[in-house]
PDB file of C-alpha atoms in Angstrom:
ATOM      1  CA  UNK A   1     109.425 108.100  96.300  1.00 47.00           C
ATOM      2  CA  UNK A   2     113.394 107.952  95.267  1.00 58.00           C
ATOM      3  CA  UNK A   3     113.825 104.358  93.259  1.00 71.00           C
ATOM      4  CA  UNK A   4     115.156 101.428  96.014  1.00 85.00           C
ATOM      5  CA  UNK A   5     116.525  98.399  95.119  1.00 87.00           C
ATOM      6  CA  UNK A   6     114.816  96.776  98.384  1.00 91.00           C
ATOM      7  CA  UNK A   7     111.636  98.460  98.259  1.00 94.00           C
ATOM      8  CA  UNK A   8     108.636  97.923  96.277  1.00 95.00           C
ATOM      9  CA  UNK A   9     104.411  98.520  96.040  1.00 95.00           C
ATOM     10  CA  UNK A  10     102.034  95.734  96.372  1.00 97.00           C
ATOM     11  CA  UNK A  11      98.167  95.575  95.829  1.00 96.00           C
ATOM     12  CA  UNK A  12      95.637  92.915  97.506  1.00 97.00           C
ATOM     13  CA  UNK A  13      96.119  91.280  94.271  1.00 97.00           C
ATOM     14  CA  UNK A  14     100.270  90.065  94.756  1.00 96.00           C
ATOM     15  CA  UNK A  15      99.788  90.440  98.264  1.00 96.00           C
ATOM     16  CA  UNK A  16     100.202  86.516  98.983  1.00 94.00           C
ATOM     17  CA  UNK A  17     102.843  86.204  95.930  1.00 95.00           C
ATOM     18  CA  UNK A  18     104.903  88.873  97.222  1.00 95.00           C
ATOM     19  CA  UNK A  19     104.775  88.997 100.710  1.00 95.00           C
ATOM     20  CA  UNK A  20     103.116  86.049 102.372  1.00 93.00           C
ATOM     21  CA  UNK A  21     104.798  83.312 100.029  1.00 93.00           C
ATOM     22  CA  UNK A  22     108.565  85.210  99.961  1.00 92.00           C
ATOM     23  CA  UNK A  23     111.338  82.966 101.095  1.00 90.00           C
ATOM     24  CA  UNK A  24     112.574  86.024 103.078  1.00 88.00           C
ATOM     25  CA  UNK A  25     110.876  88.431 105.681  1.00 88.00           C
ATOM     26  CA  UNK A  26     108.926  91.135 104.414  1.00 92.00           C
ATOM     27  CA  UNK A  27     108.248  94.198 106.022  1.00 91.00           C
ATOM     28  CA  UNK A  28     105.282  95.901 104.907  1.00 93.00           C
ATOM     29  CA  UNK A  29     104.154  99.354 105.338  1.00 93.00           C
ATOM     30  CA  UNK A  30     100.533  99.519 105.686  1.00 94.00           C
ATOM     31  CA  UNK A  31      99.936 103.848 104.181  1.00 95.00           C
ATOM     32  CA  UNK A  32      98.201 106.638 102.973  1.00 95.00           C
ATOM     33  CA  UNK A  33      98.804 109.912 100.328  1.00 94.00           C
ATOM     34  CA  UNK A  34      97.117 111.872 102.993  1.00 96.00           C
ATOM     35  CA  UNK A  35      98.190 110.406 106.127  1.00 94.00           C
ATOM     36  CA  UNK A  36     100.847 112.714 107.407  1.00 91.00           C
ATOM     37  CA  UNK A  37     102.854 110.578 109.423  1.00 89.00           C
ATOM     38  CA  UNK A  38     103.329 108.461 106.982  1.00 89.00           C
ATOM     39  CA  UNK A  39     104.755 110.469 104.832  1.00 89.00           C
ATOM     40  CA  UNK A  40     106.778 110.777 108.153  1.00 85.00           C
ATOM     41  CA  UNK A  41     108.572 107.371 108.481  1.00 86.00           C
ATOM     42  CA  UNK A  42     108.935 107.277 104.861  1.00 87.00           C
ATOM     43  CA  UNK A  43     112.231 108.496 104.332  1.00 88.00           C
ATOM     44  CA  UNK A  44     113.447 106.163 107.073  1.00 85.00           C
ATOM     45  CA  UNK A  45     111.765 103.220 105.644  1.00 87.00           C
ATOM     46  CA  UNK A  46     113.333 103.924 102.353  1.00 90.00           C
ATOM     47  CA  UNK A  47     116.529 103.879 104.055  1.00 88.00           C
ATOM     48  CA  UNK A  48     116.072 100.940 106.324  1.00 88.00           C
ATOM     49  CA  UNK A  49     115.297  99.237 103.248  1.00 91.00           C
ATOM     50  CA  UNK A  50     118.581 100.460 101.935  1.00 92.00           C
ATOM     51  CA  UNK A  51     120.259  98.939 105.251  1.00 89.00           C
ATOM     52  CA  UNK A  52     118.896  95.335 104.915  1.00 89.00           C
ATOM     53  CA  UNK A  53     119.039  94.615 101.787  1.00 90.00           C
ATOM     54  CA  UNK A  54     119.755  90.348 100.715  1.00 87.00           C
ATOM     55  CA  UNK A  55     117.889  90.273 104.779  1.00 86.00           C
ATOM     56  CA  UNK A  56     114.650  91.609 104.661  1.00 89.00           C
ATOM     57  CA  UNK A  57     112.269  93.231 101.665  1.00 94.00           C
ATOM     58  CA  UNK A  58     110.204  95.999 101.870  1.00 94.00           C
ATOM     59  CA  UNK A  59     106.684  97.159 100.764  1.00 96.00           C
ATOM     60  CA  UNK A  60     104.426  99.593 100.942  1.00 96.00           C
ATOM     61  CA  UNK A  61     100.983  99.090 100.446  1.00 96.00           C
ATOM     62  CA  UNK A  62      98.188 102.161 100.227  1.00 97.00           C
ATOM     63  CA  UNK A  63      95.804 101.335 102.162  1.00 96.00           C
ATOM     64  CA  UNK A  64      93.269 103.233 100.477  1.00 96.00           C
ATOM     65  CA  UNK A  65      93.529 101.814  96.880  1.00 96.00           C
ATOM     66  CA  UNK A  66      93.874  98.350  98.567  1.00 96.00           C
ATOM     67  CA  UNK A  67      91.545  98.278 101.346  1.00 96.00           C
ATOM     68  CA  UNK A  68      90.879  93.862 101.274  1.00 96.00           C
ATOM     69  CA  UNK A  69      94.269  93.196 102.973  1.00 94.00           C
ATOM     70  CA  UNK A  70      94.820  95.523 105.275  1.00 92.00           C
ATOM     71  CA  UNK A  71      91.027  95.079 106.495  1.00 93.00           C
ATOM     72  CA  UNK A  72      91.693  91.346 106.460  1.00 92.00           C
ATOM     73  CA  UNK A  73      94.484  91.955 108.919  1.00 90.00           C
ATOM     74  CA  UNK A  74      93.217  93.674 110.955  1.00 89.00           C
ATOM     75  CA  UNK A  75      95.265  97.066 110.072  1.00 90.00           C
ATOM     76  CA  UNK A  76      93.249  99.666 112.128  1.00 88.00           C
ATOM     77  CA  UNK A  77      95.390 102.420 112.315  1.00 89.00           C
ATOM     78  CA  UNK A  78      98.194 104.073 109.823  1.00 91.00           C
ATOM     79  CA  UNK A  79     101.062 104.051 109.561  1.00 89.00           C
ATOM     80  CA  UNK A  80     101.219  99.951 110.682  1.00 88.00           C
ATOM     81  CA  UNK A  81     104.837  98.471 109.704  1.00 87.00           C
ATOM     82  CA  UNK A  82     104.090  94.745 110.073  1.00 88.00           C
ATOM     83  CA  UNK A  83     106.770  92.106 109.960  1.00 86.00           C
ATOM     84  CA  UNK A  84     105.859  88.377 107.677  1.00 87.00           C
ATOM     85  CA  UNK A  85     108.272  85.954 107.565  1.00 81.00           C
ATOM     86  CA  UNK A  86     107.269  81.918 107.221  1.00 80.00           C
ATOM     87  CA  UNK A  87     103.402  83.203 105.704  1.00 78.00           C
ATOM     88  CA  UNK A  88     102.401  84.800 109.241  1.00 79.00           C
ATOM     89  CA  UNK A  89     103.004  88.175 110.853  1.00 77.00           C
ATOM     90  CA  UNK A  90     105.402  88.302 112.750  1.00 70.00           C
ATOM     91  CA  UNK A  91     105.746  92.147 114.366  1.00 65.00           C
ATOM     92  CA  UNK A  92     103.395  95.048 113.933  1.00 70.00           C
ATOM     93  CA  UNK A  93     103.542  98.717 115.315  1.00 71.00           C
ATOM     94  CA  UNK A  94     101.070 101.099 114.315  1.00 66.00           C
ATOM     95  CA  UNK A  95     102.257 104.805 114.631  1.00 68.00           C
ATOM     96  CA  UNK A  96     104.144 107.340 113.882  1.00 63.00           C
ATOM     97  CA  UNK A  97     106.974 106.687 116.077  1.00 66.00           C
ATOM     98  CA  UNK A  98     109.956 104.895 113.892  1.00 65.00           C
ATOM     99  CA  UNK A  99     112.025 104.684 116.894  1.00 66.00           C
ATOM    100  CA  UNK A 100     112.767 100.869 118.051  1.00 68.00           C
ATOM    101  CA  UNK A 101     112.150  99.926 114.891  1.00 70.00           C
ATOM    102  CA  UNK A 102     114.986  98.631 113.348  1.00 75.00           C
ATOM    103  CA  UNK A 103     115.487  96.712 117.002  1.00 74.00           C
ATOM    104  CA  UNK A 104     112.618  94.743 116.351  1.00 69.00           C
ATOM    105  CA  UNK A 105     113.437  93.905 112.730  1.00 73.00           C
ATOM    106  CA  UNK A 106     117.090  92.606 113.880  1.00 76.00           C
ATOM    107  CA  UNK A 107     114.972  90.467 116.519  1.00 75.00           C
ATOM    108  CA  UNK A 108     112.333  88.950 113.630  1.00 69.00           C
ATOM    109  CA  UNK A 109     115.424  88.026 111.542  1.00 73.00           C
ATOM    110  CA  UNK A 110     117.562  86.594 114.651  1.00 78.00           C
ATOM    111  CA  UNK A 111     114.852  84.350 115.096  1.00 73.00           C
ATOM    112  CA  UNK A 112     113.900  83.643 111.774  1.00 67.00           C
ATOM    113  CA  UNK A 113     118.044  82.187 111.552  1.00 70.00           C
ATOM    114  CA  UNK A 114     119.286  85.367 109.292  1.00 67.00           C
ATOM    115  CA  UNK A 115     122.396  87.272 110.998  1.00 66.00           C
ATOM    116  CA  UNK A 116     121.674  90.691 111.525  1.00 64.00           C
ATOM    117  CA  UNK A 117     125.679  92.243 111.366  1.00 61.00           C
TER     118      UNK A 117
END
């Protein structure tokens, strides 16, 4: 993975730190090394996060080395991009399809108050 400003790995350990206590929305990427379409929407997670930085943080988290959260969750299926702004999810779309969404991140900040333009 290419070094982003806006994009960063979490474990269960900082999961609540990082994610579920930020004071912005984080959009984590639920993944796997040997999950093929992850590796997929990567690049265009990497550049979303690119795109939104000072709105929205990202984070990837391998689902694999860090099985408590995701299970916790309820992540059944890879790749899951899930939305948490205010401690809760918000948004989450399991699949490799990363059409629609960067439409339903400029909805979770609209609502959450942050201007998407």
């Amino acid at each position: 993975m290419d070094t982003h400003a806006n994009l960063f790995h979490i474990g269960d350990q900082d999961f609540e730190d990082k994610v579920t206590k930020s004071d912005v929305p984080v959009i984590v990427d639920f993944w796997a090394s040997w999950c093929g379409p992850c590796r997929a929407i990567a690049p265009v997670f990497e550049r979303l996060s690119d795109e939104y930085q000072g709105k929205l943080k990202f984070a990837k988290m391998d689902i694999d080395q860090h099985p408590n959260t995701s299970s916790h969750l309820g992540i059944q299926a890879i790749p899951t991009l899930m939305v948490v702004g205010d401690g809760e999810a918000r948004v989450g779309r399991a699949g490799p399809d990363p059409t629609g969404v960067e439409s339903e991140i400029d909805r979770v900040l609209v609502e959450n108050g942050i201007a998407v333009a």
